[in-house]
Amino acid sequence: MQRTLHIRLEEIDKNKAQLRYYFENPNDYRQRDLDLSDIAALIDNAESGYYKERPDDFSRTGQKLYHWLDSADRFLDQAIRKAHGTTEILVLAIEAEGKLSHLPWETLHDGISFFVQRKNPMIAPVRWFSQNVSDDEPVNRPLQALFMATSPQDVSLLDFEKEEALILEATQKQPMTLIVEESGELGELQNLLNSYPENYFDVFHLTGHATIAGSIAVFLTESDTGKPIYASAEMLSDSLIRMPRLIFLSGCRTAESAKQGAMLSLAQELIQSGAKAVLGWGRPVWDTDASMAAAELYGALSCGHELSKALAMTYQRLIENNAKDWHLLRLNIAGKMPGALVTPLKTPKREKAKPPSFASTRFLDTQGKVKVVSRENFIGRRRFLQRCIKSLRYDSDKIGVLLFGMGGIGKSSLAARLCDRLNDRQPVVWFGKIDEFALVNRLCEDLNKPLRDVLMNPDEELKFRLRTVFEQHDKPLLLILDDFEANLEMRNGLPVPSVEAKAVIEALSFAILKSEAAHRLIITSRYQFDIRESAYLLHEQLTALDKSDVSKKVSRLEKSKVKDSDEIKKLKQQAIQVADGNPRLLEWLFAILSENGLDYEKILSKMAEKETEFRENILAEELLKQQEPELRKMLALASVYELPVPKEAVEAVCKEIADLEKHLERAAALGLIEETTLKEETLFRVSRILLPVLKGDLPEDVEGLNGMAAQTIYKLWWKGSEKKTTEEQWLEIHRLALAGREQE
């Protein structure tokens, strides 16, 4: 149960402010004047004092605010004393404008503790707008939240995957439904909201970067190509066509009233645009604090607690965990303080939550050895996800995607992630070998009897049976052919599907196209292959994890809090270099490092064995032996570059290679060279994992090769480029110049 003490503060002149306070009845209020000179220093020094990066002891700030407000009639003290010993949550709804709104009301302190630390009664200070907005009753179902992370190109990355994982972990016992909008684009957000009924989402959680741009507060969202879009509150409001009861702007400065309160915060502007409750941060905040706050808040809301109690619990969790930015968390509300959003778990006739994830155990090899990463531990692949989701949408001109690339690179994990993202589809997975019998047998497990009879009819061709099933099945299917390389045969060094597998893809493609339904197909394979139906599939080659995603991956693998010795630090760096962005190999090597009782030499030996085993596992050496000498030589020469480089850079070191275009195309199809597009430019890179088997194809004059490579990328990235050279590119130029003795 919550009780709200409404507090209105209004500047009368430069010396006085009027205080008006009441509980539930606005006509039953008390009023008095307050002397602004008592807190003049606090107002004037807010920017240089409290709001600096490392504030002084802000308990003193909280005490000054408390004594100023409570002064003559001790109304705050009386309200707290009256609620003591009850189960009430005391909400302090503070309405203030200008410089008074800029003050840190969340730090209110009575000389013993911060108000938000109290547990009897719990106290929740909020920023209140006295609008005529009614509150809704809790819905008898689990919490339903929409999560959107924005990560534009050329903007520092946040570990938003960890924030999502913490939310899922916090709500594991009190399950919630978490729908993720993957694009970071406001147009796609609006499209997603249009796909759900009114009041479907209780919460909209937006995580990313926000800032003050001149005289306007903005959130950095993405364009359809990943470029930054500075979204104002008006743009956000226009996209939120169906406004949830709570919005959490999990970004820096989203609740900051800049220019000492002269400017409304992004949160306040959303309130004025019709939002009921908006949570944000008053200044820059550590992403670890923001993630911790989100996890605690949604954990409490999922239990059916009132928003005020959930907020109080969040403050207490942050303080207990020494989060230095706890006091910057600010809730803005319009009208009445919202109560519980949903009912508790054991409420009679309460709806059940949807499973948080399509079980990753469905993606297993026949021996069950290679596990697909869970939703909570998935990292990176943002651009891949965005492109794939667009191709798998109902309005796409594609019927599916082909994910190909080196073993262990994460193709099955990405397919599982797509199943989670497209949770309105019914996933059906086949692993390895596929033929008509296997297809029909597996599909029948998910069909009702009339459709099973149709599918098992031996008198009609497979593609027509599938079309009938797809037309009549009530839920869109997401069909996944995982580890499809088991169905490929090598001809002239290139992969070709078996007759049986080719017939299956042809039948599925025909049925999806002709039924005009929303069913879609995902194929994962180590190798790219070409068939007539390829035009209907988006081809995506998965490449190594980039530097920032490797850092995220390593932080998840480093479970021990014990400080590493210098030897272990060196071994971890070696493991990172050897894995070269391959998540499975990275996991294998870190598993060795976590074993007890191994000395330095044994660890090195086991890591070398694992590296060799991995290359055998991905068939790299055997595959290379089947290729023409010119292709192997091209790979060896191109491996001089550690970063992805433009085709001109590959051409410069491969001048002696005939039919370079053909060899590049073949190597990419076989996953022997990574081909990726960044900012509309095609880049190539040979994985460092292949270096041991390419040594014999390197020229004698390796120094000369390095020198030529250094000159080439210097011209491409510095002299001949209008784009800003990145630090990584400078380091690559420097590395090659040193190795090639190119002093100038």
XYZ file of C-alpha atoms in Angstrom:
744
model
C 0.000 0.000 0.000
C 1.323 3.445 -0.873
C 0.436 6.889 0.481
C 1.434 10.038 -1.375
C 2.505 13.299 0.221
C 2.231 15.964 -2.495
C 4.726 18.823 -2.177
C 4.496 21.861 -4.463
C 7.267 24.453 -4.540
C 6.900 27.713 -6.446
C 9.240 30.703 -6.549
C 7.342 33.858 -5.573
C 10.288 36.172 -6.100
C 14.058 35.920 -5.927
C 13.932 35.711 -2.126
C 10.935 33.500 -1.394
C 9.326 30.248 -2.436
C 5.824 29.079 -1.568
C 5.426 25.574 -0.134
C 2.063 23.805 -0.403
C 1.595 20.215 0.770
C -1.254 17.740 1.172
C -1.938 14.027 1.082
C -4.775 12.754 -1.123
C -7.156 15.745 -1.088
C -5.720 18.800 -2.879
C -8.280 21.027 -1.123
C -7.007 19.945 2.296
C -3.579 21.575 2.035
C -1.168 23.517 4.232
C 0.862 26.422 2.941
C 3.785 28.554 4.043
C 6.659 30.573 2.632
C 10.270 29.436 2.577
C 13.315 31.665 2.517
C 15.389 30.931 -0.602
C 18.473 32.491 0.981
C 18.696 29.403 3.231
C 19.558 27.236 0.223
C 20.950 29.915 -2.100
C 24.441 28.447 -1.892
C 23.055 24.996 -2.688
C 21.212 26.318 -5.756
C 24.133 28.390 -7.022
C 26.738 25.686 -6.456
C 24.754 22.708 -7.709
C 26.773 22.451 -10.937
C 30.184 22.894 -9.337
C 29.362 21.046 -6.105
C 26.779 18.287 -6.080
C 26.707 17.780 -9.836
C 30.428 17.428 -10.376
C 31.731 13.999 -11.343
C 32.714 12.987 -7.812
C 30.410 14.950 -5.473
C 31.445 15.725 -1.937
C 29.538 14.098 0.891
C 26.056 14.659 -0.544
C 24.437 13.504 2.676
C 25.110 17.115 3.762
C 23.231 18.304 0.679
C 20.327 16.024 1.582
C 20.234 17.338 5.155
C 20.129 20.962 3.987
C 17.195 20.179 1.719
C 15.399 18.280 4.484
C 15.826 21.006 7.128
C 14.759 23.707 4.638
C 11.577 21.840 3.643
C 10.686 20.513 7.104
C 11.608 23.685 9.027
C 8.702 25.241 10.971
C 5.900 22.671 11.153
C 7.981 19.471 10.764
C 5.454 18.043 8.289
C 7.969 15.637 6.759
C 9.044 14.289 10.106
C 5.404 13.852 11.172
C 4.492 11.993 7.959
C 7.404 9.591 8.425
C 6.607 9.008 12.096
C 2.946 8.345 11.288
C 3.883 5.727 8.668
C 6.391 4.027 10.977
C 5.402 0.486 11.873
C 2.960 0.194 8.961
C 3.371 -1.508 5.585
C 2.879 1.798 3.788
C 5.276 3.120 1.175
C 5.508 6.881 1.600
C 5.725 8.642 -1.761
C 7.124 12.185 -1.703
C 5.716 13.694 -4.906
C 7.698 16.915 -5.356
C 6.585 19.447 -7.956
C 9.089 22.219 -8.587
C 10.164 24.400 -11.477
C 13.348 26.091 -12.630
C 16.288 26.017 -10.220
C 14.231 24.215 -7.591
C 13.592 21.325 -10.001
C 17.342 21.058 -10.545
C 17.973 20.278 -6.869
C 18.823 16.653 -5.913
C 15.642 15.740 -4.000
C 16.616 12.057 -4.113
C 19.333 12.771 -1.507
C 16.930 13.909 1.253
C 18.602 12.943 4.532
C 17.472 13.412 8.167
C 20.952 13.238 9.704
C 20.641 9.501 10.319
C 20.118 8.071 6.839
C 18.983 8.932 3.356
C 15.215 8.735 3.088
C 15.497 6.100 0.335
C 17.490 3.856 2.710
C 14.602 3.551 5.170
C 12.725 0.267 5.323
C 10.092 1.217 7.904
C 8.485 2.996 6.189
C 9.946 2.756 2.702
C 10.207 6.229 1.135
C 10.252 7.043 -2.588
C 10.929 10.652 -3.687
C 9.589 11.338 -7.190
C 9.335 14.373 -9.454
C 5.675 15.175 -9.888
C 3.643 16.985 -12.546
C 0.137 17.799 -11.282
C -1.729 16.708 -14.406
C -5.135 15.065 -14.498
C -3.934 11.564 -15.406
C -5.723 8.530 -14.028
C -3.949 5.352 -12.955
C -4.827 1.880 -14.190
C -5.473 -1.227 -12.132
C -2.809 -3.971 -12.192
C -3.285 -6.467 -15.035
C -3.701 -10.130 -14.085
C -0.720 -11.410 -16.044
C 3.107 -11.288 -16.030
C 4.974 -8.054 -16.679
C 5.352 -7.356 -20.413
C 8.250 -5.125 -21.417
C 9.654 -3.836 -24.688
C 13.456 -3.546 -24.685
C 15.313 -1.491 -27.290
C 19.074 -0.924 -27.316
C 20.589 1.719 -29.577
C 24.189 1.356 -30.719
C 24.973 3.636 -33.678
C 28.203 3.239 -35.624
C 31.187 5.333 -34.454
C 29.674 5.771 -30.978
C 31.269 4.120 -27.945
C 29.668 0.733 -27.291
C 27.726 -0.225 -24.181
C 27.286 -3.756 -22.877
C 23.532 -3.696 -23.452
C 23.498 -7.501 -23.762
C 24.561 -7.672 -20.117
C 21.722 -5.357 -19.121
C 19.227 -7.637 -20.872
C 20.831 -10.712 -19.259
C 20.604 -9.166 -15.756
C 16.915 -8.349 -16.286
C 16.207 -11.943 -17.355
C 18.165 -13.286 -14.387
C 16.357 -11.001 -11.925
C 12.942 -12.133 -13.215
C 13.755 -15.841 -13.506
C 11.535 -16.864 -10.574
C 8.878 -14.261 -11.360
C 8.918 -14.572 -15.172
C 8.225 -11.595 -17.409
C 7.820 -11.308 -21.164
C 10.699 -9.346 -22.669
C 10.301 -8.409 -26.339
C 13.419 -6.923 -27.974
C 13.428 -4.407 -30.816
C 16.812 -5.049 -32.407
C 17.261 -2.256 -34.957
C 17.570 0.767 -32.651
C 15.531 2.644 -35.260
C 12.449 4.666 -34.296
C 10.562 3.722 -37.461
C 10.991 0.024 -36.624
C 9.940 0.707 -33.025
C 6.712 2.252 -34.273
C 6.171 -0.667 -36.639
C 6.648 -3.169 -33.796
C 4.221 -1.316 -31.503
C 1.667 -1.312 -34.331
C 1.887 -5.114 -34.342
C 0.669 -5.420 -30.742
C -2.695 -4.472 -29.203
C -3.279 -1.432 -27.021
C -1.794 -1.717 -23.490
C 0.157 -4.867 -24.395
C 3.418 -3.413 -23.010
C 3.623 -2.235 -19.407
C 7.175 -0.925 -19.801
C 9.339 0.508 -22.563
C 13.052 0.192 -21.727
C 15.373 2.243 -23.938
C 19.089 1.765 -23.330
C 21.968 3.575 -25.014
C 23.613 6.993 -25.136
C 21.841 10.297 -24.486
C 23.137 13.846 -24.240
C 22.280 17.543 -24.291
C 22.791 18.913 -27.808
C 22.765 22.698 -27.535
C 19.361 23.572 -26.123
C 17.712 20.188 -26.571
C 17.903 16.834 -24.788
C 18.332 13.915 -27.204
C 18.721 10.127 -27.262
C 21.083 8.627 -29.840
C 19.071 6.190 -31.949
C 20.013 4.608 -35.289
C 19.176 5.154 -38.939
C 18.374 2.158 -41.145
C 22.103 1.978 -41.967
C 23.277 2.263 -38.337
C 24.208 5.958 -38.431
C 23.435 8.054 -35.317
C 20.103 9.884 -35.172
C 19.713 12.486 -32.422
C 16.142 11.790 -31.334
C 14.269 14.475 -29.410
C 11.435 13.800 -26.961
C 8.981 14.700 -29.724
C 10.506 12.087 -32.040
C 10.393 9.456 -29.286
C 6.802 10.357 -28.436
C 5.728 10.140 -32.102
C 7.200 6.624 -32.268
C 5.581 5.500 -29.009
C 2.131 5.482 -30.555
C 0.918 3.221 -27.747
C 2.468 4.734 -24.640
C 3.312 2.162 -21.915
C 2.629 3.000 -18.261
C 6.357 3.236 -17.500
C 9.259 4.367 -19.681
C 12.838 3.814 -18.517
C 15.348 5.944 -20.422
C 18.470 4.026 -19.415
C 20.978 6.565 -20.676
C 23.127 9.386 -19.308
C 21.468 12.759 -18.637
C 17.974 11.612 -19.621
C 16.487 13.118 -16.420
C 18.794 16.138 -16.188
C 17.157 19.573 -16.070
C 20.079 21.316 -17.751
C 21.154 24.945 -17.435
C 20.297 24.910 -13.716
C 16.716 23.866 -14.360
C 16.014 26.357 -17.142
C 15.715 23.484 -19.601
C 13.372 20.496 -19.339
C 14.922 17.044 -19.230
C 14.138 14.419 -21.860
C 12.059 12.599 -19.232
C 10.091 15.744 -18.378
C 9.416 16.471 -22.038
C 8.022 12.955 -22.488
C 5.719 13.555 -19.501
C 4.443 16.688 -21.228
C 3.893 14.603 -24.372
C 1.556 12.233 -22.564
C 3.757 9.705 -20.748
C 2.557 8.694 -17.261
C 5.879 7.767 -15.629
C 9.418 8.206 -16.971
C 12.549 7.028 -15.199
C 15.964 8.384 -16.162
C 19.376 9.469 -14.912
C 20.228 13.000 -13.779
C 23.805 13.026 -15.080
C 26.344 10.664 -16.737
C 26.086 7.228 -15.126
C 28.166 4.038 -15.091
C 26.539 1.420 -17.299
C 27.039 -1.150 -14.494
C 24.897 1.021 -12.176
C 22.254 1.466 -14.891
C 22.082 -2.294 -15.524
C 21.871 -3.071 -11.799
C 19.032 -0.569 -11.400
C 17.078 -2.061 -14.310
C 17.444 -5.611 -12.989
C 16.265 -4.690 -9.478
C 13.384 -2.540 -10.722
C 11.935 -5.167 -13.072
C 12.514 -7.926 -10.558
C 10.338 -6.017 -8.076
C 7.679 -5.003 -10.625
C 7.408 -8.645 -11.808
C 6.497 -9.625 -8.248
C 3.476 -7.310 -8.399
C 4.963 -4.587 -6.171
C 3.850 -0.981 -6.550
C 6.119 1.213 -8.663
C 6.997 3.252 -5.546
C 8.146 0.139 -3.672
C 10.069 -1.116 -6.701
C 11.820 2.263 -6.921
C 12.651 2.264 -3.185
C 14.019 -1.282 -3.452
C 16.142 -0.191 -6.429
C 17.697 2.698 -4.495
C 18.461 0.381 -1.585
C 20.059 -2.252 -3.829
C 22.249 0.397 -5.485
C 23.377 1.820 -2.145
C 24.090 -1.651 -0.706
C 26.287 -2.390 -3.736
C 28.173 0.917 -3.405
C 26.858 2.282 -6.709
C 28.133 5.837 -6.664
C 25.427 7.104 -9.030
C 22.352 5.840 -7.138
C 21.158 9.375 -6.337
C 21.000 10.269 -10.044
C 18.099 7.879 -10.672
C 14.965 10.011 -11.045
C 11.331 9.115 -11.555
C 9.026 11.686 -13.155
C 5.285 11.079 -12.870
C 2.140 12.762 -14.186
C -0.840 12.933 -11.846
C -1.414 10.034 -9.485
C 1.532 7.825 -8.542
C 1.149 4.523 -10.467
C 0.572 1.460 -8.326
C 1.405 -2.130 -9.253
C 1.556 -2.776 -12.998
C 0.716 -6.498 -12.746
C -0.607 -8.959 -10.178
C 1.568 -11.359 -8.102
C 2.495 -14.756 -9.530
C -0.042 -16.848 -7.558
C -3.067 -14.653 -8.298
C -6.004 -16.856 -9.413
C -6.529 -17.090 -13.211
C -3.336 -15.154 -13.878
C -1.939 -15.640 -17.400
C 1.323 -17.536 -17.768
C 4.465 -15.876 -19.083
C 5.847 -16.862 -22.449
C 9.146 -18.793 -22.245
C 11.951 -16.195 -22.186
C 13.941 -18.071 -24.804
C 13.588 -20.725 -27.470
C 15.671 -23.428 -25.776
C 19.244 -23.319 -27.045
C 19.401 -27.067 -26.373
C 17.328 -27.503 -29.561
C 20.493 -26.518 -31.430
C 22.726 -29.476 -30.656
C 24.943 -31.674 -32.775
C 24.055 -35.359 -32.883
C 26.529 -36.140 -30.093
C 25.439 -33.187 -27.950
C 29.007 -31.893 -27.609
C 28.741 -28.377 -29.034
C 26.335 -26.238 -27.027
C 24.718 -23.121 -28.414
C 25.082 -20.040 -26.232
C 21.981 -19.119 -24.222
C 20.032 -15.898 -24.673
C 21.569 -14.490 -21.488
C 25.132 -15.095 -22.706
C 24.767 -14.028 -26.339
C 27.125 -11.187 -27.294
C 27.460 -8.886 -30.287
C 26.411 -9.598 -33.896
C 24.235 -6.472 -33.878
C 24.516 -5.605 -37.595
C 24.047 -9.266 -38.568
C 20.897 -9.474 -36.433
C 19.519 -6.270 -37.903
C 20.011 -7.395 -41.503
C 18.680 -10.901 -40.846
C 15.575 -9.702 -39.023
C 14.735 -7.375 -41.925
C 15.000 -10.320 -44.324
C 12.835 -12.539 -42.111
C 10.013 -10.027 -41.702
C 6.612 -10.587 -43.283
C 7.079 -7.764 -45.815
C 10.537 -8.894 -46.991
C 11.211 -10.022 -50.563
C 13.395 -12.808 -49.111
C 12.166 -16.146 -47.798
C 15.078 -16.576 -45.397
C 18.792 -16.301 -44.689
C 21.888 -18.426 -45.238
C 24.379 -17.996 -42.384
C 27.798 -19.322 -43.336
C 31.320 -19.115 -41.985
C 34.103 -20.924 -40.167
C 33.305 -23.552 -37.524
C 32.814 -22.143 -34.017
C 32.090 -18.640 -35.298
C 28.552 -18.672 -33.834
C 26.157 -19.470 -36.697
C 23.853 -21.707 -34.635
C 23.948 -19.234 -31.739
C 22.863 -16.461 -34.102
C 20.057 -18.675 -35.439
C 18.894 -19.347 -31.856
C 19.035 -15.605 -31.130
C 16.867 -14.940 -34.193
C 14.314 -17.417 -32.817
C 14.208 -15.420 -29.570
C 13.864 -12.129 -31.419
C 11.100 -13.430 -33.694
C 9.096 -14.885 -30.837
C 5.816 -14.662 -32.748
C 7.086 -17.524 -34.949
C 7.117 -21.255 -34.195
C 10.710 -22.534 -34.593
C 11.318 -26.006 -36.055
C 14.938 -27.234 -36.126
C 16.693 -29.961 -38.113
C 20.353 -30.748 -37.467
C 22.765 -32.144 -40.061
C 21.535 -34.551 -42.731
C 18.149 -33.733 -44.240
C 15.910 -35.527 -46.714
C 12.184 -35.728 -47.394
C 11.576 -38.361 -44.698
C 13.459 -36.381 -42.000
C 11.667 -33.159 -42.984
C 8.188 -34.699 -42.874
C 8.865 -36.637 -39.670
C 10.070 -33.551 -37.769
C 7.322 -31.239 -39.077
C 4.608 -33.699 -38.066
C 5.648 -33.267 -34.413
C 4.310 -29.681 -34.524
C 1.169 -30.178 -36.643
C -2.409 -31.158 -35.817
C -3.824 -34.403 -37.244
C -5.520 -32.981 -40.373
C -2.270 -31.286 -41.442
C -0.233 -34.371 -40.534
C -2.467 -36.395 -42.866
C -1.874 -33.875 -45.652
C 1.882 -33.925 -45.170
C 2.133 -37.713 -45.058
C 0.045 -38.258 -48.200
C 2.317 -40.338 -50.515
C 0.245 -39.589 -53.620
C 1.252 -35.936 -53.912
C 4.614 -34.267 -54.526
C 6.345 -32.832 -51.429
C 6.268 -29.182 -52.516
C 2.473 -29.245 -52.986
C 1.911 -30.950 -49.627
C 4.094 -28.326 -47.942
C 2.236 -25.494 -49.668
C -1.103 -26.788 -48.333
C 0.325 -27.131 -44.810
C 1.865 -23.645 -44.909
C -1.386 -22.101 -46.141
C -3.452 -23.699 -43.370
C -1.060 -23.647 -40.403
C -2.282 -21.017 -37.945
C 1.127 -19.790 -36.702
C 4.075 -18.692 -38.877
C 6.909 -21.236 -38.857
C 10.609 -20.441 -38.582
C 12.304 -23.426 -40.237
C 15.993 -23.909 -39.326
C 18.320 -26.284 -41.192
C 21.295 -26.247 -38.822
C 24.790 -27.511 -39.704
C 23.761 -27.910 -43.334
C 27.354 -28.640 -44.432
C 26.585 -32.295 -43.621
C 24.512 -32.221 -46.829
C 27.264 -30.730 -49.029
C 29.595 -32.586 -51.364
C 32.817 -31.132 -52.747
C 33.065 -30.891 -56.524
C 36.091 -29.197 -58.041
C 36.841 -27.725 -54.611
C 33.382 -26.137 -54.251
C 30.429 -27.314 -52.114
C 27.305 -28.675 -53.818
C 24.143 -29.855 -51.972
C 23.269 -33.552 -52.153
C 20.336 -34.517 -54.369
C 18.132 -35.168 -51.298
C 18.998 -31.886 -49.560
C 18.567 -29.870 -52.753
C 15.086 -31.362 -53.197
C 14.172 -30.324 -49.628
C 15.276 -26.691 -50.137
C 13.469 -26.511 -53.473
C 10.252 -27.835 -51.908
C 10.453 -25.491 -48.895
C 11.198 -22.474 -51.107
C 8.315 -23.279 -53.455
C 5.866 -23.749 -50.570
C 6.875 -20.522 -48.778
C 6.680 -18.456 -51.973
C 3.428 -19.931 -53.259
C 1.604 -19.945 -49.928
C 2.371 -16.199 -49.512
C 2.385 -16.841 -45.766
C 4.852 -15.527 -43.190
C 6.888 -18.742 -42.848
C 10.650 -18.229 -43.184
C 13.798 -20.353 -43.543
C 17.225 -20.152 -41.834
C 20.150 -22.283 -43.049
C 23.461 -22.458 -41.173
C 26.478 -23.873 -42.978
C 30.258 -23.679 -42.848
C 30.286 -23.096 -46.587
C 28.310 -20.942 -48.952
C 26.662 -22.874 -51.758
C 24.824 -21.812 -54.862
C 21.465 -23.160 -56.029
C 18.635 -21.671 -58.034
C 16.801 -20.615 -54.860
C 19.837 -18.600 -53.605
C 18.308 -15.396 -54.956
C 15.530 -15.695 -52.368
C 17.977 -15.990 -49.450
C 20.032 -13.297 -47.759
C 23.637 -14.585 -47.671
C 25.460 -13.567 -44.481
C 29.039 -14.616 -43.792
C 29.740 -14.504 -40.058
C 33.136 -13.019 -39.299
C 35.282 -12.909 -36.158
C 33.959 -11.003 -33.139
C 35.291 -7.454 -33.134
C 37.516 -6.065 -30.397
C 34.719 -4.703 -28.192
C 32.691 -7.922 -28.417
C 35.779 -9.999 -27.583
C 36.200 -7.839 -24.453
C 32.566 -8.531 -23.479
C 33.027 -12.239 -24.136
C 36.209 -12.392 -22.030
C 34.535 -10.563 -19.135
C 31.807 -13.270 -19.118
C 34.416 -16.054 -19.235
C 36.475 -14.579 -16.397
C 34.386 -15.933 -13.526
C 37.107 -15.759 -10.877
C 37.454 -12.508 -8.937
C 40.989 -13.472 -7.863
C 43.671 -11.168 -9.207
C 45.597 -12.868 -12.014
C 49.332 -13.463 -11.807
C 51.531 -11.972 -14.540
C 51.851 -15.427 -16.131
C 48.075 -15.951 -16.274
C 47.601 -12.441 -17.723
C 50.067 -13.320 -20.501
C 48.305 -16.622 -21.142
C 44.922 -14.895 -21.375
C 46.308 -12.432 -23.914
C 47.781 -15.333 -25.842
C 44.411 -17.137 -25.771
C 42.680 -14.014 -27.102
C 45.224 -13.714 -29.943
C 45.029 -17.412 -30.833
C 41.209 -17.436 -30.851
C 41.168 -14.400 -33.153
C 37.554 -13.533 -32.394
C 36.248 -17.116 -32.723
C 33.887 -17.513 -29.732
C 34.043 -21.312 -29.493
C 37.856 -21.460 -29.567
C 37.963 -18.638 -27.011
C 35.674 -20.656 -24.714
C 37.839 -23.785 -25.125
C 41.061 -21.932 -24.305
C 39.626 -20.114 -21.277
C 38.270 -23.427 -19.974
C 41.882 -24.687 -19.881
C 42.978 -21.542 -18.024
C 40.328 -22.145 -15.356
C 41.540 -25.682 -14.590
C 43.176 -26.150 -11.193
C 46.608 -27.617 -10.625
C 48.135 -26.883 -14.045
C 51.539 -25.245 -14.237
C 52.611 -22.764 -16.927
C 54.181 -25.356 -19.263
C 51.206 -27.729 -19.015
C 48.783 -24.896 -19.791
C 50.831 -23.901 -22.865
C 50.907 -27.512 -24.020
C 47.152 -28.006 -23.535
C 46.403 -24.720 -25.334
C 48.534 -25.804 -28.296
C 46.717 -29.170 -28.407
C 43.336 -27.435 -28.306
C 44.364 -25.055 -31.088
C 45.390 -28.008 -33.288
C 42.189 -29.889 -32.424
C 40.120 -26.846 -33.334
C 41.750 -26.505 -36.773
C 41.051 -30.191 -37.370
C 37.497 -29.685 -36.130
C 36.842 -26.950 -38.705
C 38.541 -29.073 -41.424
C 40.771 -26.114 -42.320
C 43.907 -28.066 -43.243
C 42.025 -30.712 -45.236
C 39.988 -28.053 -47.028
C 43.094 -26.049 -47.959
C 44.752 -29.149 -49.421
C 41.882 -29.436 -51.892
C 42.383 -25.890 -53.214
C 44.548 -24.700 -56.082
C 48.083 -23.566 -55.146
C 47.248 -20.037 -56.345
C 44.325 -19.769 -53.907
C 46.480 -20.926 -50.972
C 49.178 -18.462 -51.984
C 46.608 -15.655 -52.158
C 45.457 -16.465 -48.612
C 49.049 -16.514 -47.355
C 49.805 -13.132 -48.937
C 46.543 -11.542 -47.723
C 47.215 -12.835 -44.194
C 49.900 -10.151 -43.871
C 47.042 -7.840 -42.775
C 45.576 -8.345 -39.311
C 42.658 -5.959 -39.865
C 39.939 -6.210 -42.541
C 41.205 -4.289 -45.603
C 39.692 -3.072 -48.910
C 40.085 -5.174 -52.056
C 42.754 -2.749 -53.332
C 44.973 -3.730 -50.398
C 44.586 -7.442 -51.243
C 45.259 -6.728 -54.932
C 48.463 -4.830 -54.051
C 50.067 -7.840 -52.302
C 48.609 -10.395 -54.758
C 49.781 -8.881 -58.061
C 51.237 -12.208 -59.198
C 48.014 -14.138 -58.566
C 46.060 -14.888 -61.732
C 42.239 -14.902 -61.517
C 42.316 -13.137 -58.139
C 38.594 -12.320 -58.311
C 37.696 -15.992 -58.764
C 39.948 -17.082 -55.889
C 38.534 -14.404 -53.564
C 34.981 -15.472 -54.340
C 35.795 -19.152 -53.769
C 37.746 -18.507 -50.539
C 34.856 -16.438 -49.144
C 32.326 -19.169 -50.037
C 34.458 -21.704 -48.155
C 34.922 -19.441 -45.123
C 38.689 -19.281 -45.720
C 38.615 -15.499 -46.024
C 36.189 -13.180 -44.250
C 34.292 -10.841 -46.552
C 32.295 -8.158 -44.808
C 30.740 -4.782 -45.598
C 31.394 -1.792 -43.360
C 30.000 1.626 -44.235
C 29.209 0.441 -47.777
C 32.803 -0.750 -48.330
C 33.699 -4.434 -48.858
C 36.586 -5.606 -46.674
C 38.606 -8.849 -46.585
C 40.531 -10.589 -43.823
C 42.220 -13.980 -43.368
C 41.597 -15.489 -39.937
C 44.755 -15.816 -37.800
C 43.569 -19.345 -36.950
C 44.696 -20.420 -40.440
C 48.245 -18.995 -40.165
C 49.974 -22.247 -39.066
C 48.692 -24.064 -42.174
C 49.566 -21.177 -44.527
C 53.227 -20.770 -43.499
C 54.470 -22.957 -46.355
C 52.798 -20.681 -48.924
C 54.436 -17.444 -47.733
C 57.154 -15.873 -49.957
C 60.787 -15.869 -48.837
C 60.853 -12.081 -48.649
C 58.337 -11.621 -45.826
C 59.961 -8.305 -44.893
C 59.321 -6.959 -48.387
C 55.699 -8.174 -48.221
C 55.169 -6.281 -44.938
C 56.717 -3.142 -46.404
C 54.491 -3.259 -49.476
C 51.425 -3.812 -47.293
C 52.374 -0.861 -45.054
C 52.759 1.480 -48.045
C 49.446 0.306 -49.493
C 47.234 0.812 -46.452
C 49.034 4.075 -45.616
C 47.911 5.411 -48.997
C 44.395 3.971 -48.634
C 43.735 4.936 -45.015
C 45.663 8.149 -44.702
C 46.848 9.856 -47.885
C 43.984 8.903 -50.173
C 41.144 8.826 -47.670
C 38.642 11.501 -46.747
C 37.578 9.407 -43.754
C 39.146 9.746 -40.334
C 41.860 7.152 -39.720
C 41.038 5.123 -36.617
C 43.526 4.277 -33.880
C 43.371 0.585 -34.892
C 44.249 1.486 -38.490
C 47.187 3.646 -37.370
C 48.497 0.794 -35.231
C 48.206 -1.616 -38.181
C 50.136 0.784 -40.446
C 52.778 1.128 -37.719
C 53.027 -2.646 -37.142
C 53.523 -3.390 -40.839
C 55.961 -0.487 -41.276
C 58.154 -1.800 -38.455
C 58.032 -5.363 -39.805
C 58.857 -4.101 -43.307
C 61.535 -1.625 -42.203
C 59.599 1.240 -43.784
C 61.039 3.965 -41.558
C 59.381 6.917 -43.311
